Coordinates of C-alpha atoms in Angstrom, one line a residue:
Chain A
M620 CA 5.0 47.3 5.0
D621 CA 7.6 47.3 2.2
F622 CA 7.1 43.6 2.1
I623 CA 3.4 43.9 1.4
I624 CA 3.7 46.7 -1.2
G625 CA 6.8 45.2 -2.8
H626 CA 5.0 41.9 -3.5
Y627 CA 1.8 43.4 -4.7
N628 CA 1.8 41.3 -7.9
Y629 CA 1.7 38.2 -5.8
W630 CA -1.2 39.5 -3.6
I631 CA -3.2 40.2 -6.7
A632 CA -2.5 36.7 -8.0
I633 CA -3.4 35.1 -4.7
F634 CA -6.5 37.2 -4.4
L635 CA -7.7 36.2 -7.9
M636 CA -6.7 32.6 -7.3
M637 CA -8.9 32.3 -4.2
I638 CA -11.8 34.1 -5.8
G639 CA -11.7 31.6 -8.7
F640 CA -11.1 28.6 -6.4
Y641 CA -14.0 29.6 -4.1
T642 CA -16.3 30.1 -7.0
V643 CA -15.5 26.6 -8.4
I644 CA -16.2 25.0 -5.0
S645 CA -19.2 27.0 -3.8
R646 CA -21.3 27.7 -6.9
G647 CA -23.9 25.1 -8.0
N648 CA -24.4 26.6 -11.4
L649 CA -22.2 24.8 -13.9
V650 CA -21.5 27.9 -16.0
K651 CA -20.4 29.9 -13.0
K652 CA -18.1 27.0 -12.1
I653 CA -16.4 27.4 -15.5
I654 CA -16.1 31.1 -14.9
G655 CA -14.4 30.4 -11.5
L656 CA -12.1 28.0 -13.2
N657 CA -11.1 30.7 -15.7
I658 CA -10.4 33.2 -13.0
F659 CA -8.3 30.6 -11.3
Q660 CA -6.3 29.9 -14.4
V661 CA -5.8 33.6 -15.3
S662 CA -4.4 34.2 -11.8
V663 CA -1.7 31.7 -12.5
F664 CA -1.0 33.3 -15.9
L665 CA -0.5 36.7 -14.1
L666 CA 1.7 35.0 -11.6
Y667 CA 4.0 33.8 -14.3
I668 CA 4.1 37.0 -16.3
S669 CA 4.7 39.3 -13.3
M670 CA 7.5 37.0 -12.2
S671 CA 9.3 37.4 -15.5
T672 CA 9.8 41.2 -15.1
V673 CA 13.3 42.2 -14.3
K674 CA 13.6 45.5 -12.4
G675 CA 14.8 48.1 -14.9
G676 CA 14.7 45.6 -17.7
A677 CA 13.4 46.6 -21.1
A678 CA 10.9 44.6 -23.1
P679 CA 12.7 41.5 -24.5
I680 CA 13.2 42.9 -28.0
I681 CA 16.9 43.4 -29.0
T682 CA 17.5 47.1 -29.2
A683 CA 20.9 48.9 -29.6
G684 CA 22.2 50.3 -26.3
V685 CA 19.9 48.2 -24.0
K686 CA 21.7 45.8 -21.6
L687 CA 19.0 44.5 -19.4
Y688 CA 15.9 42.7 -20.6
S689 CA 13.0 41.1 -19.0
N690 CA 12.7 37.3 -19.2
P691 CA 10.6 36.4 -22.3
L692 CA 10.3 32.7 -21.6
P693 CA 7.4 32.8 -19.1
H694 CA 5.4 34.8 -21.7
V695 CA 5.9 32.0 -24.2
L696 CA 4.9 29.4 -21.7
I697 CA 1.8 31.3 -20.7
L698 CA 0.9 31.7 -24.4
T699 CA 0.7 27.9 -24.4
A700 CA -1.2 27.8 -21.1
I701 CA -3.7 30.3 -22.5
V702 CA -4.4 28.1 -25.4
V703 CA -4.9 25.2 -23.0
G704 CA -7.3 27.3 -20.9
V705 CA -9.3 28.3 -24.0
A706 CA -9.6 24.7 -25.0
T707 CA -10.7 23.7 -21.5
T708 CA -13.3 26.4 -21.4
A709 CA -14.7 25.5 -24.8
L710 CA -14.9 21.8 -23.8
G711 CA -16.4 22.6 -20.5
L712 CA -19.1 24.9 -22.0
A713 CA -19.8 22.3 -24.7
L714 CA -20.4 19.8 -21.9
V715 CA -22.7 22.2 -20.1
V716 CA -24.8 22.6 -23.4
R717 CA -25.1 18.8 -23.6
I718 CA -26.0 18.6 -19.9
K719 CA -28.7 21.2 -20.4
E720 CA -30.1 19.2 -23.3
A721 CA -30.1 16.0 -21.3
Y722 CA -31.3 17.3 -17.9
G723 CA -33.0 20.5 -18.7
T724 CA -31.1 22.4 -16.1
I725 CA -27.5 23.4 -15.3
E726 CA -27.9 23.6 -11.5
E727 CA -25.9 21.0 -9.8
D728 CA -28.4 20.1 -7.0
E729 CA -31.2 19.7 -9.5
I730 CA -29.1 17.4 -11.6
H731 CA -28.3 15.3 -8.6
Q732 CA -31.9 15.1 -7.7
Q733 CA -32.7 13.8 -11.1
D734 CA -30.0 11.1 -10.8
H735 CA -30.5 10.2 -7.2
S736 CA -26.8 9.4 -7.1
L737 CA -23.6 10.7 -5.6
Chain B
M686 CA 18.4 6.6 -34.7
Q687 CA 17.3 5.5 -31.2
G688 CA 16.8 9.1 -30.3
H689 CA 14.3 9.5 -33.1
L690 CA 12.3 6.6 -31.7
S691 CA 11.5 8.6 -28.6
L692 CA 10.1 11.4 -30.7
L693 CA 8.3 9.2 -33.2
L694 CA 6.3 7.6 -30.4
V695 CA 4.6 10.9 -29.8
V696 CA 4.5 12.4 -33.3
I697 CA 2.9 9.4 -35.0
P698 CA -0.3 9.3 -33.0
L699 CA -0.4 13.1 -32.9
I700 CA -0.3 13.3 -36.7
A701 CA -2.7 10.4 -37.1
A702 CA -5.3 12.0 -34.8
P703 CA -6.6 14.7 -37.2
V704 CA -6.4 12.2 -40.1
A705 CA -8.6 9.8 -38.2
A706 CA -11.1 12.6 -37.7
I707 CA -11.6 13.3 -41.4
L708 CA -11.8 9.7 -42.6
P709 CA -15.4 9.1 -43.8
R710 CA -16.1 5.9 -41.9
G711 CA -15.7 4.6 -38.4
R712 CA -14.0 1.4 -39.5
L713 CA -11.3 3.3 -41.5
S714 CA -10.5 5.5 -38.5
W715 CA -10.4 2.4 -36.4
A716 CA -8.0 0.7 -38.8
L717 CA -5.7 3.7 -38.8
A718 CA -5.8 3.9 -35.0
L719 CA -5.0 0.2 -34.8
V720 CA -2.0 0.5 -37.1
V721 CA -0.7 3.5 -35.2
A722 CA -1.1 1.8 -31.9
A723 CA 0.7 -1.4 -33.2
I724 CA 3.6 0.7 -34.6
C725 CA 3.9 2.6 -31.3
A726 CA 3.8 -0.7 -29.3
I727 CA 6.7 -2.0 -31.5
L728 CA 8.6 1.2 -31.2
A729 CA 8.1 1.3 -27.4
G730 CA 9.3 -2.3 -27.2
V731 CA 12.4 -1.5 -29.2
Q732 CA 13.0 1.6 -27.0
L733 CA 12.7 -0.5 -23.8
W734 CA 15.1 -3.0 -25.2
A735 CA 17.6 -0.3 -26.2
V736 CA 17.3 1.4 -22.8
V737 CA 17.9 -1.8 -21.0
H738 CA 20.9 -2.7 -23.1
D739 CA 22.5 0.6 -24.0
G740 CA 21.4 2.9 -21.2
V741 CA 19.7 6.3 -21.3
I742 CA 18.5 7.7 -24.6
S743 CA 18.6 11.5 -24.9
Y744 CA 17.0 13.3 -27.9
E745 CA 17.3 17.1 -28.4
L746 CA 14.2 18.4 -30.2
G747 CA 15.1 20.5 -33.2
G748 CA 18.8 20.1 -32.3
W749 CA 18.6 22.7 -29.5
A750 CA 20.8 21.6 -26.7
P751 CA 19.3 21.2 -23.2
P752 CA 18.6 22.9 -20.9
W753 CA 17.4 25.5 -23.4
G754 CA 15.8 23.2 -25.8
I755 CA 13.3 20.5 -25.0
E756 CA 15.0 17.2 -24.3
Y757 CA 13.4 13.7 -24.5
R758 CA 15.2 11.6 -22.0
I759 CA 14.4 7.9 -21.8
D760 CA 15.6 5.7 -19.0
A761 CA 14.3 2.4 -17.5
V762 CA 11.5 4.2 -15.7
N763 CA 9.7 5.9 -18.6
A764 CA 10.6 3.2 -21.1
I765 CA 8.5 0.7 -19.1
V766 CA 5.6 3.1 -18.6
A767 CA 5.7 4.0 -22.3
M768 CA 5.6 0.3 -23.0
I769 CA 2.6 -0.2 -20.8
V770 CA 0.7 2.7 -22.5
A771 CA 1.5 1.6 -26.0
G772 CA 1.0 -2.1 -25.3
I773 CA -2.4 -1.5 -23.7
A774 CA -3.5 0.7 -26.6
A775 CA -2.5 -2.0 -29.1
I776 CA -4.5 -4.6 -27.2
T777 CA -7.5 -2.3 -26.5
L778 CA -8.0 -1.2 -30.1
P779 CA -9.0 -4.7 -31.5
Y780 CA -11.5 -4.8 -28.7
A781 CA -12.7 -1.3 -29.6
L782 CA -14.1 -2.2 -33.0
L783 CA -17.2 -4.1 -31.8
S784 CA -17.5 -2.5 -28.4
A785 CA -17.3 1.1 -29.7
E786 CA -19.7 0.4 -32.6
K787 CA -22.2 -0.8 -30.1
E788 CA -21.9 2.1 -27.7
I789 CA -21.1 5.1 -29.9
P790 CA -23.2 6.4 -32.9
E791 CA -21.6 5.7 -36.2
H792 CA -21.2 9.3 -37.2
Q793 CA -19.2 10.0 -34.1
L794 CA -16.8 7.1 -34.5
P795 CA -14.1 8.9 -36.6
L796 CA -14.0 11.7 -33.9
F797 CA -14.0 9.1 -31.2
Y798 CA -10.8 7.4 -32.6
S799 CA -9.3 10.8 -33.2
A800 CA -9.7 11.7 -29.6
F801 CA -8.4 8.3 -28.6
L802 CA -5.3 8.9 -30.6
L803 CA -4.8 12.3 -29.1
C804 CA -5.2 10.9 -25.6
F805 CA -2.7 8.2 -26.5
A806 CA -0.2 10.8 -27.9
G807 CA -0.6 12.9 -24.7
L808 CA 0.0 10.0 -22.4
L809 CA 3.1 8.8 -24.4
G810 CA 4.3 12.4 -24.5
I811 CA 4.2 12.6 -20.7
T812 CA 6.3 9.5 -20.4
Q813 CA 8.8 10.6 -23.0
T814 CA 9.6 14.2 -22.2
G815 CA 12.3 15.4 -20.0
D816 CA 11.0 19.0 -19.8
I817 CA 8.6 19.7 -17.0
F818 CA 6.6 22.4 -18.9
N819 CA 6.3 20.1 -22.0
L820 CA 4.9 17.6 -19.6
F821 CA 2.1 20.0 -18.6
V822 CA 1.2 20.5 -22.2
F823 CA 1.0 16.7 -22.8
L824 CA -0.9 16.3 -19.6
E825 CA -3.5 18.7 -20.9
I826 CA -3.6 17.1 -24.3
S827 CA -4.4 13.7 -22.7
S828 CA -6.8 15.2 -20.2
L829 CA -8.9 17.2 -22.6
S830 CA -9.3 14.3 -24.9
S831 CA -10.2 12.0 -22.1
Y832 CA -12.9 14.4 -20.9
A833 CA -14.3 14.3 -24.4
L834 CA -14.0 10.5 -24.5
I835 CA -15.7 10.0 -21.2
S836 CA -18.6 12.2 -22.2
L837 CA -19.4 9.9 -25.1
G838 CA -20.8 7.3 -22.7
Q839 CA -24.4 6.1 -23.4
K840 CA -26.0 7.3 -20.2
R841 CA -26.5 11.0 -19.5
Q842 CA -24.5 10.7 -16.3
A843 CA -21.5 10.3 -18.6
L844 CA -21.8 14.1 -19.2
T845 CA -21.9 15.1 -15.6
S846 CA -19.0 12.8 -14.7
A847 CA -17.0 14.1 -17.6
Y848 CA -17.8 17.6 -16.4
Q849 CA -16.8 16.7 -12.8
Y850 CA -13.5 15.2 -14.1
L851 CA -12.9 18.3 -16.2
I852 CA -13.2 20.6 -13.1
M853 CA -11.1 18.4 -10.9
G854 CA -8.6 17.6 -13.6
T855 CA -8.1 21.3 -14.6
L856 CA -7.7 22.2 -10.9
G857 CA -5.0 19.5 -10.6
A858 CA -3.2 20.6 -13.8
T859 CA -3.3 24.3 -12.8
F860 CA -1.9 23.4 -9.4
F861 CA 0.9 21.6 -11.2
L862 CA 1.4 24.7 -13.4
I863 CA 1.7 26.9 -10.3
G864 CA 4.3 24.6 -8.8
V865 CA 6.3 24.6 -12.0
G866 CA 6.2 28.4 -12.1
L867 CA 7.4 28.7 -8.5
I868 CA 10.2 26.4 -9.1
Y869 CA 11.1 28.0 -12.3
S870 CA 11.3 31.4 -10.6
Q871 CA 14.0 30.0 -8.2
T872 CA 16.0 27.9 -10.6
G873 CA 15.4 29.5 -14.0
T874 CA 15.2 26.1 -15.7
L875 CA 12.5 23.6 -16.8
N876 CA 14.7 20.7 -17.8
M877 CA 14.2 17.9 -15.3
M878 CA 17.9 16.9 -15.1
D879 CA 18.9 20.5 -14.9
L880 CA 16.4 21.1 -12.2
A881 CA 17.9 18.2 -10.3
L882 CA 21.3 19.9 -10.5
R883 CA 20.1 23.3 -9.4
L884 CA 17.4 22.5 -6.8
P885 CA 19.8 21.5 -4.0
E886 CA 21.2 25.1 -3.9
V887 CA 17.8 26.6 -3.3
S888 CA 16.0 23.8 -1.5
G889 CA 15.8 25.7 1.7
L890 CA 13.5 28.3 0.2
K891 CA 9.9 28.4 1.1
T892 CA 9.0 29.1 -2.6
V893 CA 10.5 25.7 -3.5
H894 CA 8.6 24.0 -0.7
T895 CA 5.4 25.6 -1.9
G896 CA 6.1 24.6 -5.5
F897 CA 6.8 21.0 -4.5
A898 CA 3.5 20.9 -2.5
F899 CA 1.5 22.3 -5.5
I900 CA 3.0 19.7 -7.9
M901 CA 2.3 16.8 -5.6
I902 CA -1.3 17.8 -4.9
G903 CA -1.9 18.5 -8.6
F904 CA -0.7 15.1 -9.6
A905 CA -2.3 13.3 -6.7
L906 CA -5.6 14.7 -8.1
K907 CA -4.8 13.3 -11.5
L908 CA -3.7 10.0 -9.9
A909 CA -7.0 9.8 -8.0
L910 CA -5.0 9.2 -4.8
F911 CA -7.4 8.8 -1.9
P912 CA -9.0 11.2 -0.8
L913 CA -8.7 13.1 -4.1
H914 CA -10.3 10.2 -6.0
L915 CA -13.9 11.6 -6.2
W916 CA -13.9 12.0 -10.0
L917 CA -12.7 8.4 -10.7
P918 CA -15.6 6.1 -9.8
N919 CA -18.1 8.2 -11.9
A920 CA -15.8 8.7 -14.8
Y921 CA -14.9 5.0 -15.0
T922 CA -18.5 3.8 -14.6
Y923 CA -20.1 6.0 -17.3
A924 CA -17.4 6.1 -19.9
P925 CA -17.6 3.9 -22.9
T926 CA -16.2 0.5 -22.0
V927 CA -13.1 0.8 -24.3
I928 CA -12.2 4.1 -22.7
T929 CA -12.6 2.7 -19.2
V930 CA -10.3 -0.1 -20.1
F931 CA -7.7 2.2 -21.6
L932 CA -7.8 4.9 -18.9
A933 CA -7.9 2.5 -16.0
A934 CA -4.8 0.7 -17.4
T935 CA -2.8 3.8 -18.5
A936 CA -3.9 7.2 -17.3
T937 CA -3.4 6.7 -13.5
K938 CA -0.1 4.8 -14.2
V939 CA 1.3 7.8 -16.1
A940 CA 0.3 10.1 -13.3
L941 CA 2.1 7.8 -10.9
Y942 CA 5.1 7.9 -13.1
V943 CA 5.2 11.7 -12.9
I944 CA 5.0 11.5 -9.1
L945 CA 7.9 9.1 -9.0
R946 CA 9.9 11.2 -11.4
V947 CA 9.3 14.4 -9.5
L948 CA 9.9 12.9 -6.1
F949 CA 13.1 10.9 -6.9
T950 CA 14.7 12.5 -9.9
V951 CA 13.8 16.2 -9.8
F952 CA 13.9 16.9 -6.1
P953 CA 16.9 16.1 -4.0
H954 CA 16.5 13.2 -1.6
D955 CA 17.3 15.1 1.6
F956 CA 14.7 17.7 0.6
V957 CA 12.0 15.1 0.1
S958 CA 12.8 13.2 3.2
A959 CA 12.7 16.4 5.3
T960 CA 9.1 16.9 4.2
P961 CA 6.2 14.7 5.5
T962 CA 5.6 13.4 1.9
G963 CA 6.4 9.8 2.7
D964 CA 4.2 9.7 5.7
L965 CA 1.3 11.3 3.8
F966 CA 1.6 8.8 1.0
L967 CA 1.6 6.0 3.6
L968 CA -1.4 7.5 5.3
S969 CA -3.5 8.1 2.2
G970 CA -2.4 4.7 0.8
M971 CA -3.6 2.9 3.9
T972 CA -6.9 4.7 4.3
G973 CA -7.4 4.4 0.5
V974 CA -6.8 0.6 0.5
I975 CA -9.2 0.0 3.3
S976 CA -12.0 2.5 2.6
A977 CA -12.1 2.1 -1.2
S978 CA -12.2 -1.7 -0.8
I979 CA -15.1 -1.4 1.6
Y980 CA -16.9 1.0 -0.8
A981 CA -16.3 -1.6 -3.6
I982 CA -18.1 -4.3 -1.6
Y983 CA -21.3 -2.3 -1.5
Q984 CA -21.5 -1.4 -5.2
V985 CA -24.2 -2.9 -7.3
D986 CA -22.7 -2.0 -10.7
V987 CA -19.7 -4.1 -11.6
K988 CA -17.9 -1.3 -13.4
R989 CA -18.3 0.9 -10.4
L990 CA -17.1 -1.8 -8.1
L991 CA -14.0 -2.2 -10.2
A992 CA -13.5 1.5 -10.3
Y993 CA -13.4 1.6 -6.5
S994 CA -11.1 -1.3 -6.5
S995 CA -8.8 0.8 -8.7
V996 CA -8.7 3.5 -6.1
A997 CA -7.7 0.8 -3.6
Q998 CA -5.0 -0.5 -5.9
I999 CA -3.6 3.1 -6.3
G1000 CA -3.4 3.0 -2.5
Y1001 CA -1.0 0.0 -2.7
M1002 CA 1.2 1.9 -5.2
A1003 CA 1.2 4.9 -2.9
L1004 CA 2.4 2.7 0.0
G1005 CA 5.5 1.7 -2.1
I1006 CA 6.2 5.4 -2.7
G1007 CA 5.7 6.1 1.0
F1008 CA 8.5 3.8 2.0
A1009 CA 10.9 5.6 -0.3
S1010 CA 13.1 2.6 -0.2
S1011 CA 14.5 0.7 -3.2
L1012 CA 12.3 -2.3 -2.5
G1013 CA 9.2 0.0 -2.0
V1014 CA 9.7 1.7 -5.3
T1015 CA 10.4 -1.6 -7.0
A1016 CA 7.1 -2.9 -5.6
T1017 CA 5.3 0.3 -6.9
I1018 CA 6.6 -0.1 -10.4
I1019 CA 5.8 -3.8 -10.5
H1020 CA 2.3 -3.1 -9.3
L1021 CA 2.0 -0.3 -11.8
F1022 CA 2.7 -2.8 -14.6
N1023 CA 0.6 -5.7 -13.1
H1024 CA -2.4 -3.5 -12.2
A1025 CA -2.6 -2.4 -15.8
L1026 CA -2.8 -6.1 -16.8
M1027 CA -5.4 -7.1 -14.3
K1028 CA -7.7 -4.1 -14.5
G1029 CA -7.4 -4.2 -18.3
A1030 CA -8.5 -7.8 -18.3
L1031 CA -11.3 -7.3 -15.8
F1032 CA -12.8 -4.2 -17.4
M1033 CA -12.6 -5.9 -20.8
A1034 CA -14.4 -9.0 -19.5
V1035 CA -17.1 -6.8 -17.9
G1036 CA -17.3 -5.0 -21.2
T1037 CA -18.2 -8.2 -23.1
I1038 CA -21.2 -8.6 -20.7
I1039 CA -22.2 -5.0 -21.4
Y1040 CA -21.8 -5.8 -25.1
R1041 CA -24.3 -8.7 -24.8
I1042 CA -26.9 -7.3 -22.4
G1043 CA -26.2 -3.6 -22.3
S1044 CA -25.7 -3.4 -18.6
C1045 CA -23.5 -4.7 -15.8
H1046 CA -25.8 -4.1 -12.9
M1047 CA -25.7 -7.0 -10.4
D1048 CA -29.5 -7.7 -11.0
N1049 CA -29.0 -8.1 -14.7
I1050 CA -25.9 -10.1 -15.0
Q1051 CA -26.9 -12.9 -12.6
G1052 CA -26.3 -16.4 -13.9
L1053 CA -24.6 -15.2 -17.0
G1054 CA -21.3 -16.8 -16.0
R1055 CA -22.7 -20.2 -17.1
Q1056 CA -23.8 -18.9 -20.4
M1057 CA -20.6 -17.0 -21.1
P1058 CA -17.9 -19.4 -19.8
W1059 CA -14.9 -17.6 -21.4
T1060 CA -15.9 -14.2 -20.1
F1061 CA -16.5 -15.8 -16.7
G1062 CA -13.1 -17.5 -16.8
A1063 CA -11.5 -14.1 -17.5
I1064 CA -13.2 -12.5 -14.6
V1065 CA -12.2 -15.3 -12.3
I1066 CA -8.6 -15.2 -13.3
G1067 CA -8.4 -11.4 -13.4
G1068 CA -10.1 -11.4 -10.0
L1069 CA -7.7 -13.9 -8.5
S1070 CA -4.9 -11.7 -9.8
L1071 CA -6.5 -8.7 -8.1
I1072 CA -6.7 -10.5 -4.9
G1073 CA -3.1 -11.6 -5.2
V1074 CA -3.3 -15.4 -5.4
P1075 CA 0.0 -17.1 -6.0
G1076 CA 0.6 -17.9 -9.7
T1077 CA -0.9 -14.6 -10.9
A1078 CA 0.7 -11.2 -11.5
G1079 CA -1.1 -9.7 -8.5
F1080 CA 0.8 -12.0 -6.1
I1081 CA 4.1 -10.7 -7.3
S1082 CA 3.3 -7.1 -6.6
K1083 CA 1.8 -7.8 -3.2
W1084 CA 4.8 -10.0 -2.3
Y1085 CA 7.2 -7.3 -3.0
L1086 CA 5.1 -4.7 -1.3
V1087 CA 4.9 -6.9 1.8
L1088 CA 8.7 -7.4 1.6
A1089 CA 9.2 -3.7 1.5
A1090 CA 6.9 -3.2 4.5
L1091 CA 8.7 -5.9 6.5
E1092 CA 12.0 -4.3 5.6
Q1093 CA 10.8 -1.1 7.3
Q1094 CA 9.1 -3.2 10.1
A1095 CA 5.9 -1.4 9.3
W1096 CA 3.6 -4.0 10.7
I1097 CA 0.5 -1.8 10.3
V1098 CA 1.1 -1.6 6.6
V1099 CA 1.5 -5.3 6.3
A1100 CA -1.8 -5.8 8.1
V1101 CA -3.4 -3.2 5.8
I1102 CA -2.1 -5.0 2.7
L1103 CA -3.5 -8.3 4.0
I1104 CA -6.9 -6.9 5.0
G1105 CA -7.1 -5.1 1.7
S1106 CA -6.6 -8.5 0.0
L1107 CA -9.3 -10.1 2.1
L1108 CA -11.7 -7.3 1.2
A1109 CA -10.8 -7.9 -2.4
V1110 CA -11.8 -11.6 -1.9
V1111 CA -15.2 -10.3 -0.7
Y1112 CA -15.9 -8.0 -3.6
I1113 CA -14.6 -10.3 -6.3
G1114 CA -16.4 -13.2 -4.6
K1115 CA -19.6 -11.2 -4.8
V1116 CA -19.3 -10.8 -8.5
I1117 CA -18.5 -14.4 -9.0
E1118 CA -21.4 -15.5 -6.8
V1119 CA -23.8 -13.4 -8.8
L1120 CA -22.4 -14.5 -12.1
Y1121 CA -22.3 -18.2 -11.5
F1122 CA -24.5 -19.3 -8.6
R1123 CA -27.7 -17.4 -9.2
P1124 CA -30.3 -18.3 -11.8
A1125 CA -30.2 -16.3 -14.9
K1126 CA -33.1 -13.9 -15.7
E1127 CA -35.6 -15.4 -18.0
T1128 CA -35.1 -12.6 -20.5
H1129 CA -31.4 -13.4 -20.6
L1130 CA -31.6 -17.2 -21.2
A1131 CA -30.7 -16.7 -24.9
V1132 CA -27.6 -14.7 -24.2
K1133 CA -24.6 -16.3 -25.9
E1134 CA -20.8 -16.1 -25.4
A1135 CA -19.3 -12.8 -26.7
P1136 CA -17.7 -12.7 -30.1
M1137 CA -14.2 -13.8 -30.7
L1138 CA -13.0 -10.3 -31.4
L1139 CA -13.8 -9.2 -27.9
L1140 CA -12.7 -12.4 -26.2
A1141 CA -9.3 -12.5 -27.8
P1142 CA -7.8 -9.2 -26.4
T1143 CA -9.4 -10.0 -23.0
W1144 CA -7.6 -13.4 -22.9
V1145 CA -4.4 -11.9 -24.1
L1146 CA -4.4 -9.8 -20.9
V1147 CA -5.6 -12.8 -18.8
I1148 CA -2.8 -14.9 -20.1
A1149 CA -0.3 -12.1 -19.5
N1150 CA -1.6 -12.0 -15.9
I1151 CA -0.6 -15.7 -15.5
Y1152 CA 2.6 -15.4 -17.4
F1153 CA 3.9 -12.4 -15.4
G1154 CA 2.8 -14.3 -12.3
L1155 CA 5.1 -17.2 -13.1
N1156 CA 7.9 -15.5 -14.9
T1157 CA 8.9 -12.5 -12.9
E1158 CA 12.3 -12.0 -14.5
L1159 CA 11.2 -9.3 -16.9
T1160 CA 8.9 -7.2 -14.6
V1161 CA 11.0 -7.5 -11.5
G1162 CA 14.3 -7.0 -13.4
I1163 CA 13.1 -3.8 -15.1
A1164 CA 11.4 -2.5 -11.9
Q1165 CA 14.6 -3.0 -9.9
R1166 CA 16.5 -1.2 -12.6
A1167 CA 14.0 1.6 -12.6
A1168 CA 14.3 2.0 -8.9
Q1169 CA 18.1 2.1 -9.3
V1170 CA 17.7 4.8 -12.0
L1171 CA 15.5 6.8 -9.7
G1172 CA 18.4 6.7 -7.3
V1173 CA 16.5 5.4 -4.3
T1174 CA 18.8 4.2 -1.6
S1175 CA 17.7 1.2 0.4
G1176 CA 16.7 1.7 4.0

């Protein structure tokens, strides 16, 4: 029981990861796929950030009298990853707009029907 | 000074990219991209020479000592991959001028070259960096720009294939990110050499195993290793020709480099050999070679046919990794180099046909081989190299791969390599038959040979195919050295 409660941050990350992954795979709507991808990425961000916490550690800002700090490096890494995620979302949505213009729909099966391919 | 080389290779294209975007005309941006690619090719050549003669180059970014700062660490493995990327870019860009002008609207050309330079910078960055998170950032730079580049294709399917690649590519990159995070949580470091020192202590932990699996699957997706190749045929078929040439010859090679690096440098050998990684690479390599080659035979679009052939060729490279022997890794690195040459040449040759008639569907190209003799010659020689006929580069890689398989007495793998080559005879034979022995369509009787500017880069690669098929000293020497650097023990 302690194992389950003690690792709650991982359970949340895994839960979100699976929701995102399942959405990407199962949804035919291209925008919903992007939303799924976003949830998937955010779960990884949470995983990183929650891992960086040190029990009893203060926020990583140098303060007089504090000995133990949380690890700031994962925060910085995830800042980069967030930027990447925003860029991916923007590009993905831009592609969806273009697809809508070209096909008149953003449903995957209708697009395939129009192309008769894949 | 040599250290600065490694950084300049990444920084020059990165700075040139926004400049290319604001230049007013497509040709100006093209000229800038060409100059940048040429400079990078020279720098990569110097770097390769320096690594071969003086050993490893290490450069500390901003003077921060590793493992805290980011380190660029160049040895024989990444020097050769950087050389391939920069060299192919420098050969592709002269080809790009006419081909891209034909396929991409004039007002988009500056942005096109800007994205090309970004992709180029990202790929070079992956090869140069010694920091695994930095590698993720460069991976995303190259991936995002390649999604944009693929979507610029003429047909509307280019958009859907770019979208498909974006979803798959992002999943792969995020898997890699999870893996890096898990490993970081156990070792507290991101520097590859430092990881190699610290991982043996924690290699028994499940977290490390999970991280390893995530990294491998993530990059197998980027590599398009069978059965994770689904994005590749569409992306290569519908992308602008120049981009198909560039990505086919470089992007998958860089992903393969990362797999080699992670498998052999970062993780300890006994850790990797205790996992079923080698067997999985062999299995997916063998099924990939056979099934992708069979798929290739049934394609009616030549670009798509070559794309499936690429999946099969990636299978060969996976076989070499699967053996995890010094000979196997040597074969993989040789094939990595040679495949860049042959697929570059073949996609360029097909691109000249597209330039003339706007299509490379089997029904449209028939009989054109007689009207475009130089293009046809390039396809024949490139095809022979793909099959692995003696005297071409393809033979050398297959030879070493078969040697590696014989060394392990893996008779099934030998059989698969030979069957794969026979299947290649069938699909290349089909292209040649259509191009040469069928009558040309009446509407295409006036089609002339492609312009010099397209043929010259194509033939540079074709001649390289023959040259590296006869003179193996350079490729084999560097590949053996790279295998040594990776610390693969024989047997």
